[in-house]
Coordinates of C-alpha atoms in Angstrom, one line a residue:
Chain A
M221 CA -29.6 22.8 20.0
A222 CA -32.7 20.6 19.7
D223 CA -33.0 17.6 17.3
Q224 CA -36.3 18.3 15.8
I225 CA -36.4 15.0 13.6
Q226 CA -39.0 13.2 14.8
T227 CA -41.6 16.4 14.8
M228 CA -40.2 16.9 11.2
Q229 CA -40.7 13.7 10.3
E230 CA -44.6 13.6 11.4
Q231 CA -45.0 16.4 9.3
V232 CA -43.5 15.3 6.5
L233 CA -45.8 11.8 6.8
Q234 CA -48.9 13.9 7.8
A235 CA -48.5 15.9 4.7
R236 CA -47.5 13.0 2.3
S237 CA -50.7 11.3 3.8
N238 CA -53.1 14.4 3.1
G239 CA -51.1 15.3 0.0
Q240 CA -50.1 18.7 1.4
K241 CA -47.6 20.7 -0.1
L242 CA -44.5 21.2 2.0
N243 CA -42.6 24.9 2.0
I244 CA -39.0 24.2 3.4
V245 CA -37.5 27.0 5.0
G246 CA -34.0 27.3 6.7
G247 CA -32.9 30.9 7.9
G248 CA -34.7 32.8 5.3
S249 CA -32.2 34.4 4.2
K250 CA -33.4 34.2 0.4
S251 CA -36.8 34.7 0.8
F252 CA -36.7 38.2 -0.5
M253 CA -35.4 37.1 -3.6
G254 CA -39.0 36.3 -5.3
R255 CA -39.2 32.5 -5.3
Q256 CA -42.7 32.5 -4.0
S257 CA -43.9 28.9 -2.2
D258 CA -47.5 27.8 -3.2
A259 CA -50.2 29.4 -1.1
D260 CA -51.4 26.2 0.0
A261 CA -48.3 24.8 1.4
S262 CA -47.6 25.0 4.8
T263 CA -44.2 25.6 6.1
L264 CA -41.5 23.3 7.1
S265 CA -39.5 25.1 9.3
L266 CA -35.6 23.5 9.8
A267 CA -34.7 27.0 11.7
E268 CA -35.1 25.0 15.1
H269 CA -33.2 21.9 14.1
T270 CA -29.8 22.4 15.3
G271 CA -27.2 21.4 17.3
V272 CA -23.4 19.8 17.0
V273 CA -23.7 16.0 16.1
E274 CA -20.1 15.1 15.5
Y275 CA -17.1 16.8 15.8
H276 CA -13.6 15.6 14.8
P277 CA -11.0 17.8 14.1
V278 CA -8.8 14.7 12.6
E279 CA -11.3 14.4 9.9
L280 CA -11.6 18.2 9.5
V281 CA -15.0 17.2 10.0
L282 CA -18.1 18.9 11.5
T283 CA -21.5 17.6 11.4
V284 CA -24.2 19.9 12.4
R285 CA -28.1 19.8 12.2
A286 CA -29.6 21.7 9.0
G287 CA -30.6 24.8 10.8
V288 CA -27.2 26.1 12.1
C289 CA -26.4 29.1 10.5
T290 CA -23.5 29.7 8.7
L291 CA -22.4 32.2 11.7
S292 CA -22.2 29.2 13.8
R293 CA -20.7 27.2 11.6
R294 CA -17.5 29.1 11.1
I295 CA -16.9 29.6 14.8
L296 CA -17.5 25.9 15.5
A297 CA -15.2 25.2 13.1
T298 CA -12.1 27.0 15.3
H299 CA -13.3 25.9 18.3
P300 CA -14.3 22.8 20.1
P301 CA -18.2 22.6 20.5
S302 CA -17.4 22.4 24.5
A303 CA -15.7 26.0 24.2
A304 CA -17.5 27.5 21.6
P305 CA -19.7 30.5 22.5
W306 CA -22.8 28.5 22.0
P307 CA -25.8 29.4 21.1
V308 CA -24.8 31.8 18.4
T309 CA -27.2 34.4 18.1
C310 CA -27.8 34.3 14.4
P311 CA -28.1 37.8 12.8
A312 CA -31.2 38.5 11.0
P313 CA -32.4 37.4 7.5
P314 CA -31.5 40.0 5.3
G315 CA -34.0 41.9 2.9
P316 CA -33.6 44.0 0.1
G317 CA -31.7 47.0 0.6
R318 CA -30.5 45.6 3.4
A319 CA -26.4 44.8 4.4
R320 CA -25.6 41.4 3.3
Chain B
M1019 CA -32.8 -4.2 -17.8
N1020 CA -31.4 -7.3 -19.2
T1021 CA -29.7 -6.7 -22.3
Q1022 CA -30.4 -9.0 -25.2
S1023 CA -28.5 -8.6 -28.6
R1024 CA -30.8 -8.7 -31.5
I1025 CA -28.1 -8.6 -34.0
S1026 CA -25.2 -10.7 -35.2
K1027 CA -21.5 -10.1 -34.9
S1028 CA -21.0 -9.9 -38.4
R1029 CA -24.1 -7.8 -39.2
L1030 CA -22.9 -5.3 -36.5
A1031 CA -19.7 -5.1 -37.8
E1032 CA -20.8 -4.5 -41.4
Q1033 CA -22.8 -1.8 -39.7
F1034 CA -20.0 -0.3 -37.8
R1035 CA -17.6 -0.4 -41.0
A1036 CA -20.1 1.8 -43.2
F1037 CA -18.8 4.7 -41.1
I1038 CA -15.5 4.0 -39.3
D1039 CA -12.3 2.9 -40.8
P1040 CA -12.4 -1.0 -41.3
D1041 CA -9.3 -1.3 -39.6
F1042 CA -10.5 -0.1 -36.2
V1043 CA -13.6 -2.1 -36.4
I1044 CA -12.1 -5.3 -34.8
T1045 CA -13.5 -8.6 -34.7
D1046 CA -10.2 -11.1 -34.8
D1047 CA -9.6 -13.0 -31.7
E1048 CA -5.9 -12.1 -31.8
T1049 CA -6.6 -8.1 -32.1
L1050 CA -9.1 -8.7 -29.5
K1051 CA -7.3 -10.2 -26.9
P1052 CA -5.6 -6.7 -25.5
Y1053 CA -9.1 -5.8 -24.5
E1054 CA -10.3 -8.6 -22.7
C1055 CA -9.4 -7.0 -19.5
D1056 CA -8.4 -3.6 -17.8
G1057 CA -5.4 -3.0 -15.5
L1058 CA -7.4 -5.8 -12.8
A1059 CA -6.0 -8.6 -15.0
M1060 CA -7.5 -11.2 -12.9
Y1061 CA -11.0 -10.5 -14.4
R1062 CA -11.1 -11.2 -18.1
E1063 CA -14.2 -11.7 -20.7
M1064 CA -13.8 -11.2 -24.4
P1065 CA -15.6 -8.5 -26.3
M1066 CA -17.9 -9.6 -29.2
L1067 CA -16.0 -6.5 -30.9
V1068 CA -14.0 -3.6 -30.6
V1069 CA -14.6 0.0 -32.4
L1070 CA -12.3 3.0 -32.4
P1071 CA -14.3 5.9 -34.0
E1072 CA -12.6 8.9 -34.2
T1073 CA -15.3 11.9 -34.1
V1074 CA -18.2 12.5 -32.0
E1075 CA -20.3 11.6 -34.6
Q1076 CA -19.1 8.0 -35.1
V1077 CA -19.7 7.8 -31.5
Q1078 CA -23.4 8.8 -31.7
R1079 CA -24.1 6.4 -34.1
V1080 CA -22.1 3.4 -32.6
M1081 CA -24.6 4.3 -29.3
R1082 CA -27.7 4.6 -32.0
I1083 CA -26.9 1.0 -33.2
C1084 CA -26.5 -0.4 -30.0
H1085 CA -29.2 1.1 -28.6
E1086 CA -31.9 0.0 -31.8
N1087 CA -30.2 -3.7 -31.0
G1088 CA -30.0 -4.2 -27.6
V1089 CA -26.2 -4.5 -27.8
P1090 CA -24.0 -3.8 -24.6
V1091 CA -21.4 -0.8 -24.7
V1092 CA -18.6 -0.9 -22.6
A1093 CA -16.7 2.6 -23.1
R1094 CA -13.0 2.6 -22.5
G1095 CA -9.9 5.0 -22.1
A1096 CA -6.4 3.6 -21.4
G1097 CA -7.6 0.4 -19.8
T1098 CA -5.4 1.5 -16.4
G1099 CA -8.8 0.9 -14.2
L1100 CA -8.6 -1.2 -11.4
C1101 CA -11.5 -2.2 -10.8
A1102 CA -12.6 -4.0 -13.8
G1103 CA -14.9 -1.4 -14.9
A1104 CA -13.9 -1.6 -18.5
M1105 CA -13.7 -5.5 -18.4
P1106 CA -15.8 -6.3 -21.6
H1107 CA -19.3 -7.8 -22.3
K1108 CA -18.8 -11.1 -23.8
E1109 CA -22.0 -10.3 -26.0
G1110 CA -21.1 -6.3 -26.4
V1111 CA -19.1 -4.0 -28.0
V1112 CA -15.7 -2.2 -26.7
L1113 CA -16.0 1.3 -27.4
S1114 CA -12.4 2.6 -27.1
L1115 CA -11.9 6.5 -27.1
A1116 CA -8.2 5.8 -27.5
K1117 CA -8.3 8.2 -30.7
F1118 CA -9.7 11.5 -28.8
N1119 CA -6.4 12.5 -27.9
Q1120 CA -6.7 16.1 -28.6
I1121 CA -6.3 19.2 -26.0
L1122 CA -8.6 21.3 -27.5
N1123 CA -7.8 24.5 -25.9
I1124 CA -6.3 25.9 -22.9
D1125 CA -7.2 29.0 -21.3
P1126 CA -4.9 30.4 -19.1
I1127 CA -6.7 33.5 -17.8
G1128 CA -9.9 31.5 -17.1
R1129 CA -7.2 28.7 -15.8
T1130 CA -9.6 25.9 -17.5
A1131 CA -8.6 23.1 -20.5
R1132 CA -11.1 21.7 -22.7
L1133 CA -10.3 18.0 -23.8
Q1134 CA -11.1 14.9 -25.8
P1135 CA -11.5 12.3 -23.2
G1136 CA -8.5 10.2 -24.7
V1137 CA -5.8 12.5 -23.4
R1138 CA -3.4 11.3 -20.6
N1139 CA -3.9 13.1 -17.3
L1140 CA -0.2 13.7 -17.1
A1141 CA -0.4 15.5 -20.7
I1142 CA -2.8 17.9 -19.8
S1143 CA 0.0 19.0 -16.7
E1144 CA 2.7 19.1 -19.2
E1145 CA 1.1 21.5 -21.6
A1146 CA -0.5 23.6 -19.2
A1147 CA 3.1 23.9 -17.4
Q1148 CA 4.0 27.2 -20.2
Y1149 CA 1.2 29.2 -18.1
G1150 CA 2.8 28.1 -15.0
L1151 CA -0.5 26.0 -14.5
Y1152 CA -1.3 22.2 -13.8
Y1153 CA -4.4 19.7 -13.2
G1154 CA -4.4 18.6 -9.8
P1155 CA -5.8 15.1 -9.7
D1156 CA -2.7 12.8 -10.1
P1157 CA -3.5 9.3 -9.9
S1158 CA -0.5 7.0 -9.8
S1159 CA -1.4 5.7 -13.7
Q1160 CA -1.0 9.5 -14.8
I1161 CA 1.4 8.6 -17.2
A1162 CA -1.0 6.7 -19.1
C1163 CA -4.7 7.2 -17.7
T1164 CA -7.0 9.3 -19.8
I1165 CA -9.2 12.1 -18.5
G1166 CA -12.3 10.1 -19.9
G1167 CA -11.3 7.5 -17.3
N1168 CA -10.7 9.8 -14.7
V1169 CA -14.3 11.0 -14.9
A1170 CA -15.5 7.7 -15.4
E1171 CA -13.8 6.4 -11.8
N1172 CA -13.4 9.8 -9.9
S1173 CA -10.2 9.6 -9.9
G1174 CA -7.8 11.0 -7.0
G1175 CA -4.0 10.6 -6.3
V1176 CA -1.7 12.0 -3.9
H1177 CA -2.8 15.4 -4.1
C1178 CA -6.2 15.0 -3.8
L1179 CA -6.1 15.6 -0.1
K1180 CA -5.6 19.3 -0.6
Y1181 CA -6.7 19.7 -4.1
G1182 CA -9.9 17.3 -4.5
L1183 CA -10.5 14.7 -6.6
T1184 CA -11.7 14.4 -10.2
V1185 CA -15.6 15.9 -9.3
H1186 CA -13.7 18.9 -7.8
N1187 CA -11.3 19.7 -10.7
I1188 CA -14.1 19.9 -13.5
L1189 CA -16.6 22.4 -14.8
S1190 CA -18.5 20.4 -17.4
V1191 CA -18.5 17.3 -19.6
E1192 CA -20.0 16.6 -22.8
M1193 CA -21.8 13.3 -23.2
I1194 CA -23.1 10.8 -25.6
T1195 CA -26.5 9.1 -24.1
A1196 CA -27.4 5.3 -24.4
E1197 CA -29.9 6.6 -27.2
G1198 CA -27.0 8.6 -29.2
D1199 CA -27.7 12.0 -28.1
R1200 CA -25.3 14.4 -27.6
V1201 CA -25.4 16.6 -24.4
T1202 CA -23.3 19.1 -22.1
V1203 CA -24.0 18.6 -18.5
G1204 CA -22.2 21.5 -16.2
S1205 CA -21.0 25.1 -17.5
D1206 CA -18.2 27.7 -16.9
G1207 CA -19.3 28.6 -14.0
L1208 CA -18.7 27.5 -10.3
D1209 CA -22.2 26.4 -10.1
S1210 CA -24.9 25.8 -12.1
C1211 CA -28.8 26.0 -11.7
G1212 CA -30.7 22.7 -11.3
M1213 CA -29.6 19.8 -10.1
D1214 CA -26.0 18.5 -9.8
L1215 CA -26.2 16.2 -12.8
L1216 CA -22.0 16.9 -13.2
A1217 CA -21.4 15.2 -9.7
L1218 CA -24.0 12.5 -10.4
L1219 CA -21.9 11.5 -13.7
T1220 CA -18.2 11.9 -12.1
G1221 CA -17.7 8.4 -10.6
S1222 CA -20.7 6.6 -12.5
E1223 CA -18.4 4.2 -14.2
G1224 CA -19.8 4.4 -17.8
L1225 CA -23.3 3.2 -16.5
L1226 CA -24.8 6.4 -17.7
G1227 CA -23.3 7.8 -20.8
V1228 CA -19.8 8.3 -22.5
V1229 CA -17.8 11.3 -22.2
T1230 CA -16.5 13.1 -25.6
E1231 CA -15.2 16.2 -24.1
V1232 CA -14.3 17.1 -20.5
K1233 CA -13.7 20.9 -19.6
V1234 CA -11.0 21.1 -16.3
K1235 CA -9.9 23.8 -14.1
L1236 CA -6.1 24.4 -13.8
L1237 CA -4.2 25.5 -10.9
P1238 CA -1.6 27.9 -10.4
K1239 CA 1.9 25.5 -9.7
P1240 CA 2.7 26.2 -6.0
E1241 CA 5.7 29.0 -5.4
V1242 CA 7.6 26.3 -3.1
A1243 CA 7.1 22.4 -1.8
Q1244 CA 8.9 20.7 0.5
V1245 CA 8.5 16.8 1.6
I1246 CA 9.1 15.4 4.9
M1247 CA 10.1 12.2 5.5
A1248 CA 9.7 10.8 9.0
G1249 CA 10.2 7.4 10.3
F1250 CA 8.3 5.6 13.2
D1251 CA 8.8 2.5 15.4
S1252 CA 5.4 1.6 15.2
I1253 CA 2.0 1.6 12.9
E1254 CA -0.2 3.4 15.5
K1255 CA 2.3 6.1 16.1
A1256 CA 2.5 6.8 12.3
G1257 CA -1.3 6.7 12.1
D1258 CA -1.4 9.1 15.1
A1259 CA 1.0 11.5 13.7
V1260 CA -1.6 11.4 10.5
G1261 CA -4.3 12.6 12.4
G1262 CA -2.1 15.3 14.6
V1263 CA -0.8 17.1 11.6
I1264 CA -4.1 17.4 10.2
S1265 CA -5.7 18.7 13.4
H1266 CA -3.0 21.2 13.8
G1267 CA -4.3 22.9 10.8
I1268 CA -1.7 22.2 8.2
I1269 CA -3.4 20.4 5.0
P1270 CA -0.6 18.7 3.4
G1271 CA -0.3 18.8 -0.3
G1272 CA 0.3 14.9 -0.3
L1273 CA 0.6 12.6 3.3
E1274 CA 1.5 9.1 2.3
M1275 CA 2.0 6.2 4.5
M1276 CA 4.0 2.9 3.6
D1277 CA 4.5 0.0 6.2
G1278 CA 7.5 -2.1 6.7
H1279 CA 7.3 -4.4 3.8
A1280 CA 6.6 -1.4 1.3
I1281 CA 9.5 0.4 2.9
V1282 CA 12.2 -2.3 2.5
A1283 CA 11.0 -3.1 -1.6
A1284 CA 10.7 0.4 -2.2
D1285 CA 14.5 1.1 -0.8
D1286 CA 15.6 -1.5 -2.6
F1287 CA 14.2 -0.8 -5.6
C1288 CA 15.3 2.8 -6.1
G1289 CA 17.7 3.8 -3.4
A1290 CA 15.5 6.5 -1.8
G1291 CA 17.7 6.4 1.5
Y1292 CA 14.4 5.3 3.4
P1293 CA 14.9 4.1 7.1
R1294 CA 14.9 0.4 6.5
D1295 CA 14.3 -0.1 10.5
A1296 CA 11.2 1.8 10.5
K1297 CA 7.7 0.0 11.1
A1298 CA 5.8 2.9 9.3
L1299 CA 6.9 5.8 7.3
L1300 CA 5.2 8.7 6.5
L1301 CA 6.0 11.1 3.2
C1302 CA 4.2 14.8 4.0
E1303 CA 4.6 17.3 1.4
V1304 CA 3.6 20.8 2.1
D1305 CA 3.3 23.2 -0.5
G1306 CA 2.5 27.1 -0.8
T1307 CA 4.3 30.4 -0.7
E1308 CA 8.1 30.4 0.8
E1309 CA 6.4 31.6 3.9
E1310 CA 3.9 29.6 4.3
V1311 CA 5.9 26.3 3.9
H1312 CA 8.5 27.5 5.8
E1313 CA 6.6 28.0 8.6
H1314 CA 4.3 24.7 8.3
I1315 CA 7.3 22.6 7.7
A1316 CA 8.8 23.6 11.2
E1317 CA 5.5 23.1 12.6
A1318 CA 4.9 19.8 11.3
E1319 CA 8.8 18.4 12.2
A1320 CA 8.2 19.7 15.8
L1321 CA 4.6 17.6 15.5
F1322 CA 6.1 14.2 14.6
R1323 CA 9.0 14.5 16.7
K1324 CA 6.3 15.2 19.7
L1325 CA 4.3 12.0 18.3
G1326 CA 7.3 9.6 18.2
A1327 CA 9.2 9.7 14.8
T1328 CA 12.5 8.0 15.3
S1329 CA 14.1 9.7 12.0
I1330 CA 13.1 12.9 10.3
R1331 CA 14.6 13.9 6.8
T1332 CA 13.1 17.0 5.4
S1333 CA 14.2 17.9 1.4
Q1334 CA 16.4 21.0 0.7
S1335 CA 16.4 20.8 -3.0
E1336 CA 14.1 19.4 -5.6
E1337 CA 16.3 17.0 -6.6
E1338 CA 15.9 15.6 -3.1
R1339 CA 12.0 16.0 -2.8
A1340 CA 11.9 14.2 -6.1
L1341 CA 14.1 11.2 -4.8
L1342 CA 12.3 10.9 -1.7
W1343 CA 8.9 10.8 -3.9
K1344 CA 10.5 8.3 -6.3
G1345 CA 10.4 5.3 -3.8
R1346 CA 6.7 6.0 -3.1
K1347 CA 6.0 6.6 -6.7
S1348 CA 7.7 2.9 -7.7
A1349 CA 6.3 1.0 -4.3
F1350 CA 3.7 -0.8 -6.5
P1351 CA 6.6 -2.5 -8.7
A1352 CA 9.4 -2.6 -6.0
V1353 CA 6.6 -4.8 -4.1
G1354 CA 6.1 -6.8 -7.2
R1355 CA 9.6 -8.0 -7.1
I1356 CA 9.2 -9.5 -3.6
S1357 CA 6.3 -11.6 -4.7
P1358 CA 5.0 -13.1 -7.8
D1359 CA 1.8 -11.4 -8.0
Y1360 CA 0.1 -9.0 -5.7
Y1361 CA -4.0 -7.7 -5.6
C1362 CA -4.3 -4.0 -4.8
M1363 CA -7.2 -3.3 -2.7
D1364 CA -9.2 0.2 -2.4
G1365 CA -10.6 1.3 0.7
T1366 CA -11.6 4.6 2.5
I1367 CA -11.8 4.8 6.3
P1368 CA -12.1 7.8 8.5
R1369 CA -8.3 9.0 9.3
R1370 CA -8.8 8.3 13.3
Y1371 CA -9.2 4.7 13.0
L1372 CA -6.0 4.4 10.7
A1373 CA -4.0 2.4 13.3
K1374 CA -7.0 0.4 14.4
V1375 CA -7.5 -0.8 10.9
L1376 CA -3.8 -1.4 10.2
L1377 CA -3.3 -3.8 13.0
E1378 CA -6.3 -5.4 12.3
M1379 CA -5.0 -6.3 8.8
E1380 CA -2.0 -7.5 10.4
K1381 CA -4.3 -9.9 12.0
M1382 CA -6.2 -10.7 8.9
S1383 CA -2.7 -11.3 7.7
E1384 CA -1.8 -13.9 9.7
E1385 CA -5.6 -15.8 9.5
F1386 CA -5.1 -16.1 5.7
G1387 CA -1.2 -16.9 5.7
L1388 CA -1.2 -14.2 3.2
R1389 CA 1.5 -11.1 3.3
V1390 CA 0.3 -7.7 3.1
A1391 CA 2.1 -4.6 2.2
N1392 CA 0.6 -1.1 2.3
V1393 CA 1.5 1.8 0.4
F1394 CA -1.5 4.6 0.6
H1395 CA -2.9 8.1 0.8
A1396 CA -2.8 8.0 4.8
G1397 CA -3.9 12.2 4.4
D1398 CA -7.3 11.1 3.3
G1399 CA -7.9 7.5 4.9
N1400 CA -7.8 5.6 1.3
L1401 CA -5.9 2.5 1.7
H1402 CA -4.2 0.7 -0.9
P1403 CA -3.3 -2.7 1.0
L1404 CA -1.2 -5.0 -1.4
I1405 CA -2.2 -8.6 -1.1
L1406 CA 1.2 -10.8 -2.1
F1407 CA 0.1 -13.8 -3.4
D1408 CA 1.2 -16.5 -6.0
A1409 CA -1.6 -17.3 -8.7
N1410 CA 0.4 -20.2 -9.9
V1411 CA -0.6 -21.7 -6.4
P1412 CA -4.3 -23.2 -6.3
G1413 CA -6.5 -21.6 -4.4
E1414 CA -4.4 -18.6 -3.4
F1415 CA -6.5 -16.2 -5.6
E1416 CA -9.7 -17.4 -3.7
R1417 CA -8.0 -16.9 -0.6
T1418 CA -6.4 -13.2 -2.0
E1419 CA -9.9 -12.3 -2.8
A1420 CA -11.5 -13.5 0.5
F1421 CA -8.8 -11.2 2.6
G1422 CA -9.4 -8.5 0.3
S1423 CA -13.3 -8.7 0.9
K1424 CA -12.6 -9.0 4.8
I1425 CA -10.5 -5.7 4.3
L1426 CA -13.4 -3.8 2.8
E1427 CA -16.0 -5.2 5.1
L1428 CA -13.8 -3.8 7.5
C1429 CA -13.4 -0.2 6.2
V1430 CA -17.5 -0.5 6.4
E1431 CA -17.5 -1.2 10.2
V1432 CA -15.6 1.8 11.0
G1433 CA -17.4 4.2 8.8
G1434 CA -15.7 4.1 5.6
C1435 CA -16.7 2.7 2.3
I1436 CA -15.1 0.1 -0.2
T1437 CA -13.9 2.3 -2.5
G1438 CA -11.5 5.4 -2.5
E1439 CA -10.8 5.8 -5.9
H1440 CA -10.8 2.8 -7.8
G1441 CA -14.5 2.4 -8.1
V1442 CA -16.8 -0.7 -7.8
G1443 CA -17.0 -2.1 -11.3
V1444 CA -17.1 -5.9 -11.2
E1445 CA -14.1 -6.2 -8.1
K1446 CA -16.1 -4.7 -5.5
I1447 CA -20.0 -5.5 -6.8
R1448 CA -20.3 -8.1 -3.9
Q1449 CA -19.5 -5.7 -1.3
M1450 CA -22.0 -3.3 -2.1
A1451 CA -24.4 -5.2 -0.5
V1452 CA -22.0 -4.4 2.8
Q1453 CA -22.1 -0.5 2.0
F1454 CA -25.8 -0.2 1.2
N1455 CA -29.1 -1.4 1.8
D1456 CA -31.7 -2.9 -0.7
D1457 CA -33.6 0.8 -0.5
E1458 CA -30.4 2.6 -1.6
L1459 CA -29.5 0.2 -4.4
Q1460 CA -33.0 0.6 -5.6
Q1461 CA -32.5 4.1 -5.7
F1462 CA -29.2 3.8 -7.7
H1463 CA -30.9 1.2 -10.5
D1464 CA -33.7 3.8 -10.5
V1465 CA -31.0 6.6 -11.7
K1466 CA -29.4 4.4 -14.1
A1467 CA -33.0 3.7 -15.5
A1468 CA -33.6 7.4 -15.9
F1469 CA -30.0 7.9 -18.4
D1470 CA -30.3 4.2 -19.6
P1471 CA -33.7 2.7 -19.8
T1472 CA -32.5 -0.4 -21.8
G1473 CA -29.4 -1.2 -19.8
I1474 CA -26.8 -1.2 -22.9
L1475 CA -24.3 1.1 -21.0
N1476 CA -21.7 -1.1 -18.9
P1477 CA -24.2 -3.7 -17.7
G1478 CA -23.3 -6.0 -14.5
K1479 CA -20.9 -3.3 -13.3
G1480 CA -21.0 -0.8 -10.5
V1481 CA -24.7 -1.6 -9.2
P1482 CA -25.5 -5.4 -8.2
T1483 CA -29.0 -6.8 -8.6
L1484 CA -30.8 -6.8 -5.0
K1485 CA -31.2 -10.9 -5.7
F1486 CA -27.6 -10.9 -5.8
C1487 CA -27.1 -9.1 -2.5
Q1488 CA -29.7 -10.8 -0.7
E1489 CA -27.8 -14.2 -1.7
Y1490 CA -24.5 -12.6 -0.6
R1491 CA -25.7 -11.5 2.7
S1492 CA -27.1 -14.9 3.8
I1493 CA -23.9 -16.7 2.5
E1494 CA -21.7 -14.2 5.0
H1495 CA -24.7 -14.7 7.8
K1496 CA -24.5 -18.2 7.6
Q1497 CA -20.3 -17.8 7.5
H1498 CA -20.8 -15.7 10.3
K1499 CA -23.1 -18.1 12.3
H1500 CA -20.5 -20.6 11.6
E1501 CA -17.5 -19.2 13.0
E1502 CA -19.5 -18.1 16.0
A1503 CA -20.1 -21.6 16.8
D1504 CA -16.6 -22.5 15.8
T1505 CA -15.4 -20.1 18.5
A1506 CA -18.0 -21.7 21.2
H1507 CA -17.0 -25.1 20.4
G1508 CA -13.2 -24.4 20.2

């Protein structure tokens, strides 16, 4: 459960000043589909940018950071964050021929 | 993006009459008069002229001529809008889509309908009823408002809590660009590749293009629907009950609230049998399968009792359900009987602040010396305070506007926004400076310029200039300082 916003912000600003391309990666679950990133791009990973920002069941609203996996979101939607089995172990990204 | 016409009115009319029935190129003041405003009649402007084309090709030619000559164009549906979004430009053309009123196709298997933009919202559901289908968004003006206007304003309605706004219920639109090109945005699939331009166009208030066809999703009619009417002796309890029912996991088809003024006015108007001594009333409709409705109605009734309802009545027949809704649906004209004029505001807040905001509004009502009646979509936090005033009393409308402005600022303060479904238009353009900072507003201007580089589409609406915002914030800041000083000295 970590707010990585500052690290990511620094990485984006540095990439901008260096003219460096960024390949934005979440859970990597679609990487097998063939969308190749530029070889000279560095990776901006959101996987560690996790955690619950706000939980308002009255609003039917759950605000989570971008790296929270779908499974975690489903659990959090039905359990208050304090009662959810956190951290949820997200499944490994599927690949070609693996069950999805 | 200031527009400046390079053609005279007579020359422009002559060009239009070359390809549009001359009877539908309107230039005389008497016939132009009905177009001077939309449903928000406090804001008016006479247009240079009005055209009513009847083919898409004619719309394209109108746009090309206006684009070449720098003539502003304001597209207009039924004119039922409530933010002066269709108020004419004095040097511009009102492009009425009233003649585009055909339902082109209904596909009961795919559950879609292809529509011309001038088709009335209610007519879609009436036509789809033969297949057991209907169209979800149901604004209060649905008897008259058109699907093109619904797209322009991203209209909602009583049932949007469960079934979504217009943006959630359309698949594609065909539109004419500022240059007169015909393009289709969206597709028959649930998702399209590339950026979601359909979402960008929905609610863009005629600033990005003129819609000439819409493909909407249709929904199967629910098996059963029942409505609970629950009276409360305080606004706080009713507000808490709204949050209670939703956080319990019940998503009502509609969840509406009325305050004391509105309850009495509506009951007087149509004899709905509302509890006249209640300070707040909730109408909670549950729809779905028989089992689902039965279970949720029992749970919601128990919840309302637990949360302090002083009276509960649940419809036992379609006639009773219709009667309970009749009061809500006629609440606006009913309020019109207790005041010479009323001004319907539109703002949205997080549901958890309903009670706080309603109580703040009561205080403001005393400060401004103006009554306010509340009839609104409580389930999605979409407020419609009706400020009661008399336009014949000098200065009263200005006071009403100031009161409305404070309500919208309060919505922003608690994390909400300045419009739920009516749009920004001219009416709320000042409050855009409260909702957004200059960087955000500049982004909106950049998007507008990408679609309409010469700025002929509905200029002066929706997005204020940055200079205007800076001046508005400065005035507000000074007023705030004065109020602080008065309080300190008082």
